[in-house]
Tab-separated table of C-alpha atoms in Angstrom:
chain	number	residue	atom	x	y	z
A	313	ALA	CA	0.000	0.000	0.000
A	314	ALA	CA	2.776	2.467	0.858
A	315	PRO	CA	4.444	2.287	-2.594
A	316	VAL	CA	1.068	3.089	-4.167
A	317	CYS	CA	0.514	6.044	-1.820
A	318	ILE	CA	3.932	7.552	-2.525
A	319	ILE	CA	3.283	7.664	-6.291
A	320	ALA	CA	-0.371	8.763	-6.090
A	321	PRO	CA	-0.787	12.519	-6.749
A	322	ILE	CA	-4.234	12.514	-5.128
A	323	SER	CA	-3.271	11.485	-1.612
A	324	SER	CA	-2.341	12.899	1.762
A	325	TRP	CA	1.248	11.726	1.092
A	326	ALA	CA	1.423	13.960	-1.964
A	327	ALA	CA	0.061	16.843	0.099
A	328	ALA	CA	2.723	16.266	2.750
A	329	VAL	CA	5.577	16.121	0.240
A	330	SER	CA	4.248	19.148	-1.665
A	331	GLY	CA	4.283	21.163	1.548
A	332	PHE	CA	8.064	20.878	1.751
A	333	ALA	CA	8.662	22.440	-1.684
A	334	GLY	CA	10.680	25.635	-1.965
A	335	GLU	CA	9.111	29.076	-1.803
A	336	GLY	CA	7.377	29.995	-5.057
A	337	GLU	CA	7.661	26.423	-6.348
A	338	ASN	CA	4.674	24.268	-7.296
A	339	GLY	CA	4.914	21.377	-4.859
A	340	LEU	CA	2.414	19.121	-6.620
A	341	ALA	CA	4.111	19.569	-9.986
A	342	LEU	CA	7.435	18.711	-8.343
A	343	PHE	CA	5.893	15.585	-6.820
A	344	ILE	CA	4.475	14.453	-10.171
A	345	ARG	CA	7.817	14.968	-11.931
A	346	ALA	CA	9.484	12.822	-9.259
A	347	ILE	CA	7.151	9.820	-9.714
A	348	PRO	CA	9.054	8.146	-12.625
A	349	PHE	CA	12.255	8.156	-10.523
A	350	ASN	CA	10.618	6.597	-7.455
A	351	PHE	CA	12.278	3.281	-8.210
A	352	TYR	CA	11.629	1.519	-4.910
A	353	ALA	CA	7.871	2.069	-5.156
A	354	LEU	CA	7.645	1.128	-8.835
A	355	PHE	CA	9.923	-1.908	-8.553
A	356	THR	CA	8.136	-3.155	-5.415
A	357	ILE	CA	4.750	-3.091	-7.154
A	358	ILE	CA	6.144	-4.929	-10.196
A	359	PHE	CA	8.001	-7.310	-7.876
A	360	MET	CA	4.849	-8.309	-5.985
A	361	PHE	CA	2.926	-9.069	-9.175
A	362	ALA	CA	5.908	-11.083	-10.448
A	363	LEU	CA	5.979	-13.170	-7.265
A	364	VAL	CA	2.284	-13.912	-7.657
A	365	PHE	CA	2.571	-15.017	-11.291
A	366	MET	CA	5.847	-16.918	-10.795
A	367	LYS	CA	4.332	-18.646	-7.742
A	368	PHE	CA	7.252	-18.708	-5.353
A	369	GLU	CA	8.479	-17.064	-2.144
A	370	TYR	CA	11.852	-16.880	-0.474
A	371	GLY	CA	13.271	-16.059	2.925
A	372	GLU	CA	11.098	-16.434	6.008
A	373	MET	CA	7.923	-16.243	3.958
A	374	SER	CA	8.726	-19.488	2.124
A	375	LYS	CA	8.887	-21.346	5.454
A	376	TYR	CA	5.392	-20.232	6.425
A	377	GLU	CA	4.056	-21.038	2.950
A	378	LYS	CA	5.462	-24.583	3.215
A	379	ALA	CA	3.976	-24.959	6.683
A	380	VAL	CA	0.540	-24.014	5.350
A	381	GLN	CA	0.852	-26.530	2.507
A	382	ILE	CA	1.853	-29.305	4.915
A	383	MET	CA	-0.922	-28.549	7.370
A	384	ASN	CA	-3.519	-28.198	4.600
A	385	GLU	CA	-6.217	-27.379	7.104
A	386	PRO	CA	-9.749	-26.898	5.788
A	387	ALA	CA	-11.033	-23.361	5.921
A	388	ASP	CA	-13.200	-22.436	8.857
A	389	ASP	CA	-16.885	-22.016	8.238
A	390	GLU	CA	-17.723	-18.451	7.433
A	391	ASP	CA	-19.650	-16.547	10.052
A	392	ASP	CA	-23.295	-15.992	9.358
A	393	ILE	CA	-23.107	-12.285	8.648
A	394	GLN	CA	-26.407	-10.535	9.005
A	395	GLY	CA	-26.738	-7.565	6.698
A	396	LYS	CA	-27.290	-6.357	3.162
A	397	GLY	CA	-23.725	-5.336	2.348
A	398	THR	CA	-22.394	-6.177	-1.113
A	399	VAL	CA	-19.224	-5.499	-3.097
A	400	PHE	CA	-20.893	-2.309	-4.300
A	401	ASP	CA	-20.895	-0.968	-0.744
A	402	LEU	CA	-17.117	-1.440	-0.616
A	403	VAL	CA	-16.291	-0.014	-4.051
A	404	PHE	CA	-18.727	2.898	-4.056
A	405	PRO	CA	-17.140	4.943	-1.217
A	406	ILE	CA	-13.656	4.498	-2.704
A	407	ALA	CA	-14.775	5.518	-6.201
A	408	THR	CA	-16.716	8.461	-4.776
A	409	LEU	CA	-13.676	9.550	-2.767
A	410	ILE	CA	-11.411	9.505	-5.833
A	411	VAL	CA	-13.880	11.442	-7.976
A	412	PHE	CA	-14.640	14.136	-5.416
A	413	CYS	CA	-11.011	14.536	-4.322
A	414	THR	CA	-10.096	15.121	-7.959
A	415	LEU	CA	-12.913	17.661	-8.285
A	416	GLY	CA	-11.862	19.286	-5.021
A	417	MET	CA	-8.272	19.672	-6.180
A	418	ILE	CA	-9.108	21.245	-9.530
A	419	TYR	CA	-11.645	23.457	-7.729
A	420	SER	CA	-8.891	24.707	-5.412
A	421	GLY	CA	-6.773	25.307	-8.516
A	422	GLY	CA	-9.424	27.629	-9.963
A	423	PHE	CA	-10.782	25.317	-12.657
A	424	PHE	CA	-14.374	26.373	-12.013
A	425	THR	CA	-13.485	30.025	-11.528
A	426	PRO	CA	-14.180	32.146	-14.633
A	427	LEU	CA	-11.060	33.697	-16.089
A	428	ILE	CA	-10.564	37.410	-15.709
A	429	GLU	CA	-10.510	39.065	-19.085
A	430	GLY	CA	-6.934	39.323	-20.321
A	431	GLU	CA	-5.604	37.068	-17.536
A	432	ALA	CA	-4.223	34.413	-19.859
A	433	GLU	CA	-4.844	34.917	-23.546
A	434	GLY	CA	-3.601	31.444	-24.456
A	435	GLU	CA	-6.002	29.812	-22.044
A	436	MET	CA	-8.815	32.110	-23.106
A	437	ALA	CA	-8.363	30.951	-26.684
A	438	ALA	CA	-8.379	27.300	-25.673
A	439	ASN	CA	-11.191	27.631	-23.158
A	440	PRO	CA	-12.925	30.992	-23.095
A	441	ALA	CA	-14.840	30.339	-19.873
A	442	PHE	CA	-12.676	28.495	-17.385
A	443	HIS	CA	-9.091	27.652	-16.492
A	444	ASN	CA	-7.234	24.823	-18.216
A	445	PHE	CA	-7.659	21.443	-16.439
A	446	ILE	CA	-3.955	20.597	-16.282
A	447	GLU	CA	-3.067	24.123	-15.172
A	448	ALA	CA	-5.734	24.008	-12.462
A	449	PHE	CA	-4.531	20.608	-11.261
A	450	ALA	CA	-0.925	21.813	-11.103
A	451	ASN	CA	-1.898	24.973	-9.190
A	452	SER	CA	-4.250	23.186	-6.803
A	453	ASP	CA	-3.958	23.184	-3.040
A	454	ALA	CA	-3.923	19.473	-2.199
A	455	SER	CA	-4.806	19.977	1.464
A	456	ILE	CA	-7.959	21.964	0.620
A	457	GLY	CA	-8.943	19.673	-2.258
A	458	LEU	CA	-8.602	16.519	-0.162
A	459	VAL	CA	-10.661	17.990	2.690
A	460	LEU	CA	-13.482	19.072	0.369
A	461	GLY	CA	-13.448	15.782	-1.555
A	462	SER	CA	-13.350	13.637	1.589
A	463	PHE	CA	-16.203	15.534	3.212
A	464	ALA	CA	-18.375	15.279	0.084
A	465	ALA	CA	-17.621	11.561	-0.270
A	466	LEU	CA	-18.480	11.002	3.400
A	467	ILE	CA	-21.866	12.723	3.120
A	468	ILE	CA	-22.804	10.890	-0.086
A	469	THR	CA	-21.709	7.534	1.358
A	470	LEU	CA	-23.820	8.083	4.479
A	471	ILE	CA	-26.838	8.921	2.326
A	472	VAL	CA	-26.375	5.860	0.081
A	473	TYR	CA	-25.854	3.534	3.055
A	474	GLY	CA	-28.991	4.937	4.658
A	475	ILE	CA	-31.069	4.453	1.504
A	476	ARG	CA	-29.769	0.904	1.017
A	477	LYS	CA	-30.199	0.204	4.762
A	478	VAL	CA	-26.675	-1.234	4.983
A	479	LEU	CA	-25.926	0.707	8.169
A	480	SER	CA	-28.197	2.644	10.423
A	481	PHE	CA	-27.641	6.362	10.949
A	482	LYS	CA	-26.503	5.677	14.508
A	483	ALA	CA	-23.962	3.082	13.351
A	484	CYS	CA	-22.596	5.526	10.765
A	485	MET	CA	-22.196	8.248	13.365
A	486	LEU	CA	-20.367	5.844	15.691
A	487	CYS	CA	-17.882	5.095	12.886
A	488	ILE	CA	-16.907	8.763	12.432
A	489	PRO	CA	-15.152	9.194	15.823
A	490	ASP	CA	-13.252	5.952	15.175
A	491	GLY	CA	-12.031	7.445	11.914
A	492	PHE	CA	-10.822	10.567	13.689
A	493	LYS	CA	-8.988	8.428	16.249
A	494	ALA	CA	-7.242	6.507	13.481
A	495	MET	CA	-5.946	9.795	12.004
A	496	VAL	CA	-4.464	11.134	15.256
A	497	PRO	CA	-1.044	9.388	14.846
A	498	ALA	CA	-0.704	10.673	11.265
A	499	ILE	CA	-1.611	14.220	12.338
A	500	LEU	CA	0.903	14.107	15.193
A	501	ILE	CA	3.644	12.788	12.909
A	502	LEU	CA	3.005	15.494	10.325
A	503	SER	CA	2.862	18.238	12.965
A	504	LEU	CA	6.140	17.090	14.523
A	505	ALA	CA	7.710	16.801	11.056
A	506	TRP	CA	6.787	20.416	10.312
A	507	THR	CA	8.178	21.437	13.701
A	508	LEU	CA	11.433	19.620	12.981
A	509	LYS	CA	11.604	21.211	9.535
A	510	ALA	CA	11.150	24.690	11.027
A	511	MET	CA	13.862	23.979	13.598
A	512	THR	CA	16.384	22.763	11.014
A	513	ASP	CA	15.574	25.787	8.845
A	514	SER	CA	16.188	28.182	11.753
A	515	LEU	CA	19.497	26.469	12.519
A	516	GLY	CA	20.570	26.782	8.885
A	517	ALA	CA	21.025	23.024	8.429
A	518	ALA	CA	19.985	23.140	4.785
A	519	ASP	CA	22.411	25.989	4.016
A	520	TYR	CA	25.204	24.202	5.851
A	521	VAL	CA	24.700	20.912	3.993
A	522	ALA	CA	24.375	22.762	0.700
A	523	GLY	CA	27.676	24.532	1.381
A	524	VAL	CA	29.436	21.296	2.283
A	525	VAL	CA	28.158	19.596	-0.851
A	526	ALA	CA	29.062	22.550	-3.073
A	527	GLY	CA	32.551	22.734	-1.589
A	528	SER	CA	33.612	19.121	-1.365
A	529	ALA	CA	31.082	16.835	-3.016
A	530	GLN	CA	31.717	17.574	-6.665
A	531	GLY	CA	33.692	14.354	-6.966
A	532	PHE	CA	30.755	12.159	-5.896
A	533	LYS	CA	27.896	14.371	-7.048
A	534	ASN	CA	26.633	11.605	-9.311
A	535	PHE	CA	26.367	9.293	-6.298
A	536	LEU	CA	24.233	11.719	-4.267
A	537	PRO	CA	20.810	10.245	-5.239
A	538	ALA	CA	21.966	6.786	-4.129
A	539	ILE	CA	23.484	8.216	-0.934
A	540	ILE	CA	20.285	10.136	-0.150
A	541	PHE	CA	18.300	6.929	-0.709
A	542	ILE	CA	20.416	5.051	1.848
A	543	ILE	CA	20.242	7.895	4.378
A	544	ALA	CA	16.449	8.041	4.010
A	545	CYS	CA	16.227	4.269	4.511
A	546	PHE	CA	18.149	4.338	7.805
A	547	LEU	CA	16.422	7.500	9.000
A	548	ALA	CA	12.938	6.086	8.378
A	549	PHE	CA	13.944	2.750	9.898
A	550	ALA	CA	15.218	4.408	13.072
A	551	THR	CA	12.310	6.818	13.498
A	552	GLY	CA	9.528	4.622	12.116
A	553	THR	CA	8.068	7.471	10.061
A	554	SER	CA	8.390	8.279	6.390
A	555	TRP	CA	6.704	11.688	6.745
A	556	GLY	CA	9.309	12.812	9.270
A	557	THR	CA	12.019	11.709	6.839
A	558	PHE	CA	10.420	13.878	4.153
A	559	GLY	CA	10.542	16.864	6.483
A	560	ILE	CA	14.249	16.401	7.192
A	561	LEU	CA	15.688	15.465	3.790
A	562	ILE	CA	13.511	17.104	1.125
A	563	PRO	CA	14.343	20.693	2.216
A	564	ILE	CA	18.042	19.749	2.124
A	565	CYS	CA	17.680	18.264	-1.379
A	566	ILE	CA	15.941	21.447	-2.522
A	567	ALA	CA	18.721	23.584	-1.020
A	568	ILE	CA	21.518	21.539	-2.607
A	569	PHE	CA	20.272	21.451	-6.197
A	570	PRO	CA	19.048	24.475	-8.179
A	571	VAL	CA	15.620	24.664	-9.808
A	572	GLY	CA	15.618	22.873	-13.146
A	573	ASP	CA	18.452	20.482	-12.261
A	574	VAL	CA	17.567	16.867	-13.052
A	575	LEU	CA	19.469	15.736	-9.959
A	576	ARG	CA	17.008	17.788	-7.893
A	577	ILE	CA	14.113	15.626	-9.118
A	578	ILE	CA	16.078	12.376	-8.777
A	579	SER	CA	17.234	13.192	-5.239
A	580	ILE	CA	13.731	14.086	-4.050
A	581	SER	CA	12.488	10.798	-5.529
A	582	ALA	CA	15.325	8.966	-3.779
A	583	CYS	CA	14.311	10.596	-0.495
A	584	MET	CA	10.675	9.488	-0.884
A	585	ALA	CA	11.669	5.985	-2.011
A	586	GLY	CA	14.126	5.539	0.852
A	587	ALA	CA	11.561	6.759	3.367
A	588	VAL	CA	9.044	4.129	2.223
A	589	CYS	CA	11.731	1.429	2.209
A	590	GLY	CA	12.779	2.261	5.758
A	591	ASP	CA	9.125	2.339	6.745
A	592	HIS	CA	8.712	-1.197	5.378
A	593	CYS	CA	11.705	-2.491	7.341
A	594	SER	CA	11.016	-0.712	10.629
A	595	PRO	CA	9.156	-2.677	13.331
A	596	ILE	CA	8.051	0.618	14.948
A	597	SER	CA	6.505	2.031	11.763
A	598	ASP	CA	2.798	2.836	12.025
A	599	THR	CA	2.080	1.352	8.582
A	600	THR	CA	3.886	-1.883	9.462
A	601	ILE	CA	2.035	-2.118	12.770
A	602	MET	CA	-1.325	-1.559	11.049
A	603	ALA	CA	-0.501	-4.164	8.396
A	604	SER	CA	0.236	-6.879	10.960
A	605	ALA	CA	-2.782	-5.858	13.050
A	606	GLY	CA	-5.065	-5.917	10.018
A	607	ALA	CA	-3.816	-9.362	8.991
A	608	GLN	CA	-4.065	-10.542	12.627
A	609	CYS	CA	-0.576	-12.037	12.555
A	610	ASP	CA	2.356	-11.775	14.958
A	611	HIS	CA	4.039	-8.406	14.426
A	612	VAL	CA	7.626	-9.654	14.694
A	613	LYS	CA	6.930	-12.477	12.256
A	614	HIS	CA	5.341	-10.018	9.833
A	615	VAL	CA	8.475	-7.857	9.918
A	616	ALA	CA	10.706	-10.925	9.472
A	617	THR	CA	8.791	-12.122	6.407
A	618	GLN	CA	8.627	-8.659	4.856
A	619	LEU	CA	12.292	-7.747	5.434
A	620	PRO	CA	13.922	-9.937	2.711
A	621	TYR	CA	11.552	-8.531	0.080
A	622	ALA	CA	12.125	-4.917	1.133
A	623	ILE	CA	15.915	-5.317	1.261
A	624	SER	CA	15.976	-6.974	-2.170
A	625	MET	CA	14.112	-4.059	-3.745
A	626	ALA	CA	16.285	-1.598	-1.820
A	627	VAL	CA	19.473	-3.029	-3.337
A	628	ILE	CA	18.060	-2.919	-6.886
A	629	SER	CA	16.765	0.627	-6.325
A	630	PHE	CA	20.157	1.707	-4.963
A	631	LEU	CA	21.869	0.480	-8.143
A	632	ALA	CA	19.222	2.187	-10.301
A	633	TYR	CA	19.859	5.503	-8.514
A	634	ILE	CA	23.580	5.178	-9.234
A	635	VAL	CA	22.752	4.755	-12.932
A	636	ALA	CA	20.326	7.705	-12.778
A	637	GLY	CA	23.013	9.857	-11.166
A	638	PHE	CA	25.484	9.172	-13.958
A	639	THR	CA	22.926	9.618	-16.754
A	640	HIS	CA	21.250	12.791	-15.440
A	641	SER	CA	23.202	14.962	-17.881
A	642	LEU	CA	21.313	13.296	-20.767
A	643	GLY	CA	18.021	14.869	-19.616
A	644	THR	CA	15.060	13.865	-17.492
A	645	VAL	CA	13.408	11.408	-19.902
A	646	PRO	CA	16.573	9.596	-21.154
A	647	SER	CA	17.922	9.269	-17.617
A	648	CYS	CA	14.612	7.875	-16.376
A	649	LEU	CA	14.329	5.367	-19.222
A	650	ILE	CA	17.914	4.131	-18.917
A	651	SER	CA	17.868	3.743	-15.131
A	652	PHE	CA	14.381	2.201	-15.126
A	653	ALA	CA	15.357	-0.291	-17.850
A	654	PHE	CA	18.475	-1.202	-15.864
A	655	GLY	CA	16.369	-1.751	-12.739
A	656	ILE	CA	13.839	-3.929	-14.557
A	657	ALA	CA	16.642	-6.042	-16.036
A	658	ALA	CA	18.223	-6.435	-12.594
A	659	LEU	CA	14.830	-7.315	-11.094
A	660	ALA	CA	14.137	-9.941	-13.777
A	661	GLY	CA	17.565	-11.519	-13.292
A	662	PHE	CA	17.135	-11.548	-9.525
A	663	LEU	CA	13.731	-13.230	-9.734
A	664	ILE	CA	15.015	-15.934	-12.089
A	665	VAL	CA	18.015	-16.674	-9.873
A	666	MET	CA	15.916	-16.758	-6.686
A	667	LYS	CA	13.279	-19.027	-8.204
A	668	ASN	CA	15.915	-21.527	-9.324
A	669	ARG	CA	17.536	-21.349	-5.897
A	670	VAL	CA	14.220	-21.976	-4.135
A	671	LYS	CA	13.556	-24.998	-6.371
A	672	LYS	CA	16.937	-26.505	-5.500
């Protein structure tokens, strides 16, 4: 789930990352440009589908899979669930949330606001009444758009559930406080991350690191994306939060590289990818804790089975960032294609070798 969140423009993760952008810079546009270089997230998603289709596991997970095959216990009888819930009641709120969050974001970007005469002649020619969709999406305020979209989706879902008699009004109202409680850790993490960012800014940490890099790091400048990825991994692992890692490293990446530099985009992507990787490996991460709790499995065993997969993708991503660092001078698109192709080739080779090893 985390790799999907970190490459989804319409998400609270995107809003958090966008908030750390430099002054006068479009944070959402910066986030979108960084998506193709988020190798850990992209490779992890591809990796999971490959494991499913190739039908094998390795590491601690393979031991538990073999144990299940040996036991071969029949499935427990399903509980007699009383209610009228269907798949529609699961899909509808999610689809409604996506639609209204998208509408909320372009609304905050001025898409539905009539253009002032002479404001943008090019846009007026293309659309004489309203702002351009892409321009509105790029200029949107993700925090406002997500709040408006979530609130609209909540109201509509409550109405639909009431009409279909899936949940009573009282049951729906009891669910709302539980939702607020579930968001408290995320709100605290984000608030503390902003506090830490403000503190490091006041101490001049970003300026100091930028000066050190400018003065002595020219020799390994091409290795910086890979180095940032590793630092983000250990930082997120130690703290158990990817959002806090964003708050520490992204402002430093922005201070080191000038606007328009390809390494700026690659380094920010490396920071986000490393933060998610460290989050996957950390036993104190909130996402890892929720995953084991949701699956109702032992937390330590969940971490042990997940760790080999996360480390494997981390190594391949690290190598891809080295390639991206050395090919950045070719431009954004060529560098992305070359490094991504290298990563896919490394991933394919790794899967073939591991499958043969598991068979033996």
